[in-house]
Tab-separated table of C-alpha atoms and ligand atoms in Angstrom:
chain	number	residue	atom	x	y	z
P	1	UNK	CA	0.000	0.000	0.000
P	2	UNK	CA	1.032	3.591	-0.656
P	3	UNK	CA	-0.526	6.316	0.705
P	4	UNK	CA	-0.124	10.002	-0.678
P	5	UNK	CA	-1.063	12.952	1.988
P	6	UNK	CA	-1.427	16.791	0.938
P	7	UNK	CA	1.645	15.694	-1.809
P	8	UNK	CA	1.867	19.359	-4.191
P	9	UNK	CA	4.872	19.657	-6.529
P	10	UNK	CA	6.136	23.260	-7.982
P	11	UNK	CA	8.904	23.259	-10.405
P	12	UNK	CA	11.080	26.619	-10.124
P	13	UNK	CA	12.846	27.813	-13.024
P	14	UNK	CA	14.092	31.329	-13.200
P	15	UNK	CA	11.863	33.908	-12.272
P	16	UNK	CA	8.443	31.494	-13.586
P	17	UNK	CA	7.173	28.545	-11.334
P	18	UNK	CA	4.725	26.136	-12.315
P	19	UNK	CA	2.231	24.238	-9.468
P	20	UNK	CA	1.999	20.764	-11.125
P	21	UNK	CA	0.476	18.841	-8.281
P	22	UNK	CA	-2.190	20.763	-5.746
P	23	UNK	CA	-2.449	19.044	-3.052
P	24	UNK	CA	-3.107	15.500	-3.923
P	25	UNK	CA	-4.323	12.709	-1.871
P	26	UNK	CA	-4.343	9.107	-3.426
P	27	UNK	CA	-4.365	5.336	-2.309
P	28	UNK	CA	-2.492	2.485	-3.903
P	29	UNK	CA	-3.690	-0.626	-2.480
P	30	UNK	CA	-2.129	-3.815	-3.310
P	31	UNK	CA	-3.997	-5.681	-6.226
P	32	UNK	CA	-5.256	-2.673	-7.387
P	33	UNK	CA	-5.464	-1.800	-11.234
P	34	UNK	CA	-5.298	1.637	-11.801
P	35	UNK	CA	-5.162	3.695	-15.281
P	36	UNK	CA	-4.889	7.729	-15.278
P	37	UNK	CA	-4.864	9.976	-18.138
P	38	UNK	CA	-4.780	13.863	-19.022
P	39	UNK	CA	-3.828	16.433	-20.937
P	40	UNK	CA	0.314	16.451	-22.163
P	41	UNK	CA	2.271	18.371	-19.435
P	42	UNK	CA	-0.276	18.460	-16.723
P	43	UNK	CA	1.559	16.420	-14.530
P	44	UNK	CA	1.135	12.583	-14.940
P	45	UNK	CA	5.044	11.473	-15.028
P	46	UNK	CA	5.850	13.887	-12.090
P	47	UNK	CA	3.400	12.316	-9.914
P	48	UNK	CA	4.453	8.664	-10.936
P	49	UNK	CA	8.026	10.014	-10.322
P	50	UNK	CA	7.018	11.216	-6.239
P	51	UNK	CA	5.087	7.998	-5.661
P	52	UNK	CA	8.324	5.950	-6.801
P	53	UNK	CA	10.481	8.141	-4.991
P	54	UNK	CA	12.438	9.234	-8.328
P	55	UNK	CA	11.373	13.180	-7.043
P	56	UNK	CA	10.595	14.847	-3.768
P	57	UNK	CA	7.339	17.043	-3.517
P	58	UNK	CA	7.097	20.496	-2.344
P	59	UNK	CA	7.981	20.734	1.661
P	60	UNK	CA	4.479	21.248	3.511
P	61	UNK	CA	4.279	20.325	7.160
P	62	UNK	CA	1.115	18.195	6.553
P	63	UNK	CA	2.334	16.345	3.556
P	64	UNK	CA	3.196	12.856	3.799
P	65	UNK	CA	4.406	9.823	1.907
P	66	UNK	CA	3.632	6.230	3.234
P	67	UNK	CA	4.933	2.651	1.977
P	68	UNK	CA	2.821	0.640	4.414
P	69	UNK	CA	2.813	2.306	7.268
P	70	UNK	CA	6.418	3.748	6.717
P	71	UNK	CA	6.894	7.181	6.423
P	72	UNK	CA	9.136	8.053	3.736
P	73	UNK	CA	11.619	10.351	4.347
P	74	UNK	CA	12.499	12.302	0.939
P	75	UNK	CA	15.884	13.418	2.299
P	76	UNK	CA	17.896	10.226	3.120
P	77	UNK	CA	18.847	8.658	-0.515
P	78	UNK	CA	20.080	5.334	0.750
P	79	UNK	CA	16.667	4.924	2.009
P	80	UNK	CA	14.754	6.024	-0.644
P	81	UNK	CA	16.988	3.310	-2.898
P	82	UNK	CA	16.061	0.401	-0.700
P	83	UNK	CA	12.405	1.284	-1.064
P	84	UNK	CA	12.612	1.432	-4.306
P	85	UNK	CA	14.632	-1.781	-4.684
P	86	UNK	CA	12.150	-3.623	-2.744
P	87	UNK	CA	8.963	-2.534	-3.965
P	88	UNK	CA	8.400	-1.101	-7.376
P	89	UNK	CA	9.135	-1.820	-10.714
P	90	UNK	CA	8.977	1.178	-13.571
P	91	UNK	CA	8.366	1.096	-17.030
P	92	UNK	CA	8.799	3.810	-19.454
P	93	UNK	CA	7.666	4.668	-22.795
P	94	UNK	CA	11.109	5.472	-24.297
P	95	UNK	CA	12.282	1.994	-22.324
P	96	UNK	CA	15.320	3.468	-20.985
P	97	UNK	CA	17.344	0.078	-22.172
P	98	UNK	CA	21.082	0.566	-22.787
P	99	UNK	CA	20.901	-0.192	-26.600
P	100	UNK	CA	24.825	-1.337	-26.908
P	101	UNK	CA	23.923	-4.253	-24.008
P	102	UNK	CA	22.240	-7.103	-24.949
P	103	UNK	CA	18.864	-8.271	-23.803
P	104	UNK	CA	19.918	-10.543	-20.870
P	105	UNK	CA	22.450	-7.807	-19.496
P	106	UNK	CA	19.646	-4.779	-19.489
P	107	UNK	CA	17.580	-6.798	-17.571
P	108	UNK	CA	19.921	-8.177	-14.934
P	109	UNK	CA	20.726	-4.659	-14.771
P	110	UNK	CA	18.694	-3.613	-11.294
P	111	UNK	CA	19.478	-6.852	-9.560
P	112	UNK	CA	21.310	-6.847	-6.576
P	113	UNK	CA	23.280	-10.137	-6.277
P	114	UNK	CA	23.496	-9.377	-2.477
P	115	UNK	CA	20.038	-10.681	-2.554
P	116	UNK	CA	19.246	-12.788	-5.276
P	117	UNK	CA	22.565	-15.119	-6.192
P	118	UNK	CA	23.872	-14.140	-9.800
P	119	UNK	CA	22.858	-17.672	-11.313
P	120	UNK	CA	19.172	-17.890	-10.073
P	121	UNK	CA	18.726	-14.360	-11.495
P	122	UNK	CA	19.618	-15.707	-14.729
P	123	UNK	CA	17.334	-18.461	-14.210
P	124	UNK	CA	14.569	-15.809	-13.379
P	125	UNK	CA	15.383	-13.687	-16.433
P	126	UNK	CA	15.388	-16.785	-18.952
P	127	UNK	CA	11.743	-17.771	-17.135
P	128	UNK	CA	10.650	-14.374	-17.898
P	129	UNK	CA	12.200	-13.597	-21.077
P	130	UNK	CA	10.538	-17.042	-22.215
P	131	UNK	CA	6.954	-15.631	-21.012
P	132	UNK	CA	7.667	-13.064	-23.371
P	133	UNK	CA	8.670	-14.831	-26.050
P	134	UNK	CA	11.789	-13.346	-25.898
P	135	UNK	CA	14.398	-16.244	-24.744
P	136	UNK	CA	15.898	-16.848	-27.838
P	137	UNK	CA	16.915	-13.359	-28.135
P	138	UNK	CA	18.204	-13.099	-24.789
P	139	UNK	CA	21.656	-12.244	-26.331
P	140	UNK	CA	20.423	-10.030	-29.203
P	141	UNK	CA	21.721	-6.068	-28.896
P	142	UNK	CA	18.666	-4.277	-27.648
P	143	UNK	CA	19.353	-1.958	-31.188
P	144	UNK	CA	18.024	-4.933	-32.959
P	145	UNK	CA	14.751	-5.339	-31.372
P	146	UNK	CA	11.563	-3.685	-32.748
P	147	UNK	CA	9.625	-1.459	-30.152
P	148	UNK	CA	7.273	-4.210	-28.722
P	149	UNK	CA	10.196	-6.513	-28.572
P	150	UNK	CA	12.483	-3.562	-26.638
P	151	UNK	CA	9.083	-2.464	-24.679
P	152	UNK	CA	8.593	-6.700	-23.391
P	153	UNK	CA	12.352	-6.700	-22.336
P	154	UNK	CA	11.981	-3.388	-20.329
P	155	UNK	CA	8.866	-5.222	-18.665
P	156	UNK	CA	10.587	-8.353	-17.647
P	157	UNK	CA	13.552	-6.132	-16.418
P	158	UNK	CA	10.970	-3.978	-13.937
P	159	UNK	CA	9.379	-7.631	-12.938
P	160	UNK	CA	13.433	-8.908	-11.996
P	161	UNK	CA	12.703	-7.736	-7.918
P	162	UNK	CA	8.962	-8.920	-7.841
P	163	UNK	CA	7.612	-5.435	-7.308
P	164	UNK	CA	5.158	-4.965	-4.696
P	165	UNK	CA	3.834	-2.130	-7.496
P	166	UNK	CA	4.430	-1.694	-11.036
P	167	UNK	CA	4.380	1.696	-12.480
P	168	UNK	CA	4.161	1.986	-16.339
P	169	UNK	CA	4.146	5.832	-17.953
P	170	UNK	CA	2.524	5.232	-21.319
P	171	UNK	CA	3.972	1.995	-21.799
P	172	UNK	CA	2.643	1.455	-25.609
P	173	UNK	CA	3.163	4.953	-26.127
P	174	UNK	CA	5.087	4.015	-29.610
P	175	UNK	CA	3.222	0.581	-29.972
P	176	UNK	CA	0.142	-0.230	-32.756
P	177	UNK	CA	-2.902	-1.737	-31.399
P	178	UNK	CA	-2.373	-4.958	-31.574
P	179	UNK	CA	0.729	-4.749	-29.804
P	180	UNK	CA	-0.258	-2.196	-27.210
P	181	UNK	CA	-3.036	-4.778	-26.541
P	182	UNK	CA	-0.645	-7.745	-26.187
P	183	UNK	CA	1.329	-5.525	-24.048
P	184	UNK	CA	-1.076	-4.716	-21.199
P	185	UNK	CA	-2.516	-8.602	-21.289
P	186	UNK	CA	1.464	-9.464	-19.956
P	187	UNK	CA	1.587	-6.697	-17.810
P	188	UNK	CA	-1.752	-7.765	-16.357
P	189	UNK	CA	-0.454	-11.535	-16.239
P	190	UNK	CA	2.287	-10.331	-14.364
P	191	UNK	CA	0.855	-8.946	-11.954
P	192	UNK	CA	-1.899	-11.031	-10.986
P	193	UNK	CA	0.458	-13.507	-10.912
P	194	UNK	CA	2.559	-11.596	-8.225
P	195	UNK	CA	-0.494	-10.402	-6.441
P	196	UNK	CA	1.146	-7.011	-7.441
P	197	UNK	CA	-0.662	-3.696	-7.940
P	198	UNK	CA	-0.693	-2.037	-11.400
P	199	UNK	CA	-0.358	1.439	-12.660
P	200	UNK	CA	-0.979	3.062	-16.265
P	201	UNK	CA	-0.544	6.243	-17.338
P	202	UNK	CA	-1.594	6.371	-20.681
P	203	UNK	CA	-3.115	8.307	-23.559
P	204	UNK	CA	-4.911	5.219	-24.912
P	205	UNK	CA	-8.483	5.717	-24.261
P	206	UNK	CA	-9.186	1.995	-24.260
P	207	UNK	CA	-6.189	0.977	-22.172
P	208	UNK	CA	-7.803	3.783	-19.863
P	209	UNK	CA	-11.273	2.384	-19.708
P	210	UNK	CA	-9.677	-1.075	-18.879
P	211	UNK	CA	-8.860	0.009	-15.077
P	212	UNK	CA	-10.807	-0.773	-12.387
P	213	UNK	CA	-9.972	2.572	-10.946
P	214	UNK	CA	-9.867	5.174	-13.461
P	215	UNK	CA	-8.258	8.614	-12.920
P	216	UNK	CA	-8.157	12.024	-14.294
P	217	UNK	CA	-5.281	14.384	-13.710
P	218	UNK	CA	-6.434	17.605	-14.331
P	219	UNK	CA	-5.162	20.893	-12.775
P	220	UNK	CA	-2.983	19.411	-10.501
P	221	UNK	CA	-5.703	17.308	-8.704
P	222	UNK	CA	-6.974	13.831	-9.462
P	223	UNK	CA	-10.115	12.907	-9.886
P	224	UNK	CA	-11.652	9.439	-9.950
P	225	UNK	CA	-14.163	7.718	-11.571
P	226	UNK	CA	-15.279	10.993	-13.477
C	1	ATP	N1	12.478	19.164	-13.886
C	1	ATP	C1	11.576	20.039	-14.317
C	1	ATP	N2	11.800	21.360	-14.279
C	1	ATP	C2	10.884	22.256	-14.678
C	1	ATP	N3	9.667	21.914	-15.170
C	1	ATP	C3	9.379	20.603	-15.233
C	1	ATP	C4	10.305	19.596	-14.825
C	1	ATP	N4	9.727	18.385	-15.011
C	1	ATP	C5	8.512	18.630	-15.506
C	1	ATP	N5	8.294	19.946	-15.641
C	1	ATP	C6	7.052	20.588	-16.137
C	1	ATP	O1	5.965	20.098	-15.378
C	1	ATP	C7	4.831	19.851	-16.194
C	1	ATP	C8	4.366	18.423	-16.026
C	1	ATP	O2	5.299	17.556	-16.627
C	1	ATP	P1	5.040	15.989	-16.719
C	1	ATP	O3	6.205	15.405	-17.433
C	1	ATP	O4	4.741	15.459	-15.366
C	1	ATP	O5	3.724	15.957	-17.619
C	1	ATP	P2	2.936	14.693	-18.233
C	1	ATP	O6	1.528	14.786	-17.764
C	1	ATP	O7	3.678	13.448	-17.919
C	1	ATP	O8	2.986	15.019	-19.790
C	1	ATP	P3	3.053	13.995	-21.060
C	1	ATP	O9	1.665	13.452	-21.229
C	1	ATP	O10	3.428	14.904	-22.187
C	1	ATP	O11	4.085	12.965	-20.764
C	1	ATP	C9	5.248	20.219	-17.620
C	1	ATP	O12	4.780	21.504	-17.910
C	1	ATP	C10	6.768	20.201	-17.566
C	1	ATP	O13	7.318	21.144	-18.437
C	2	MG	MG1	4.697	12.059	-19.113
């Protein structure tokens, strides 16, 4: 579970500043499937970016950031890291995969082999990369994949520490249909299968309607089930 409290986010530059978030208050519970849309620039990947810890909102004596019943503590990094590390997974629409690396190396990428042993993370990788369809590409450059194939790998790679939630910012952003469709069935798969909860931002209308809770962020505030 993650719990946002009276979370606002201004971003400062120069002499202009810009309130993206006002105030929000939100719930992630686990199992949930949640989808949120709105307008380009009004705020979506910021707020995915607090909840995973990536930014720090505005200082306000009554905001508050819990994982579980954890306050999170935006100043101490090391912190922040292990939270991370331990309970959410991120995919992005440009998939942030190190294109000179091949498939198998990107994804062992945010493993830490202090808690899963080198070899069974391998073993994990070629289970997942085979769920994917993927495994006999597992050595492949990620340069030569097409987008769905790059956009599956960046998937399995945010699956690697069995996420308690898995964030996905307009995941099939550069995907058809068809493939945006096959897309959110794995990421669904996934993470019924890990009793995980699921979030999608997303400009996709239908990938929208799909959530059980649906969300609008709109002037810095979000509103659900509009
Ligand atoms: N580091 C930053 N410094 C200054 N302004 C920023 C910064 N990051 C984001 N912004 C501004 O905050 C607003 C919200 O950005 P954000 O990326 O969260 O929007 P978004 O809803 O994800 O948009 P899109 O649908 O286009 O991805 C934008 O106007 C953006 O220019
Ligand atoms: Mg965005």
């Amino acid at each position: 579970m993650i719990k946002l409290e009276h979370i606002s986010k201004t971003f400062k530059t120069g002499s202009t500043s810009q309130k993206v978030l006002d105030n929000v208050n939100f719930q992630i519970n686990d199992n949930d499937f949640i989808t949120i849309k709105g307008p380009s620039g009004c705020g979506k990947s910021t707020l995915l970016g607090i909840t995973s810890l990536l930014l720090s909102p505005d200082h306000d004596i009554r905001s508050a950031l819990y994982y579980d019943d954890f306050k999170v503590n935006f100043k101490k990094e090391k912190q922040l890291e292990s939270l991370r590390m331990h309970n959410i997974g991120m995919v992005f629409q440009s998939t942030n995969l190190i294109s000179s690396l091949s498939v198998l190396e990107n994804v062992l990428l945010p493993v830490d082999y202090k808690i899963i042993p080198r070899r069974d993370a391998i073993e994990k990788a070629k289970l997942l990369l085979t769920k994917v369809g993927l495994r006999e590409k597992k050595n492949f450059k990620i340069s030569l994949l097409s987008g769905g194939e790059a956009q599956r790998v960046s998937i399995v790679r945010a699956l690697m520490n069995d996420p308690k939630v898995l964030f996905c910012d307009e995941p099939t952003g550069a995907l058809d249909k068809e493939t945006s469709s096959e897309i959110l069935e794995l990421l669904l798969e996934f993470s019924k299968e890990n009793n995980s909860a699921l979030v999608i931002v997303t400009h996709d209308n239908d990938i929208w309607m799909s959530g059980k809770r649906k969300v609008i962020l709109e002037g810095g505030r979000l509103i659900e089930n509009p």
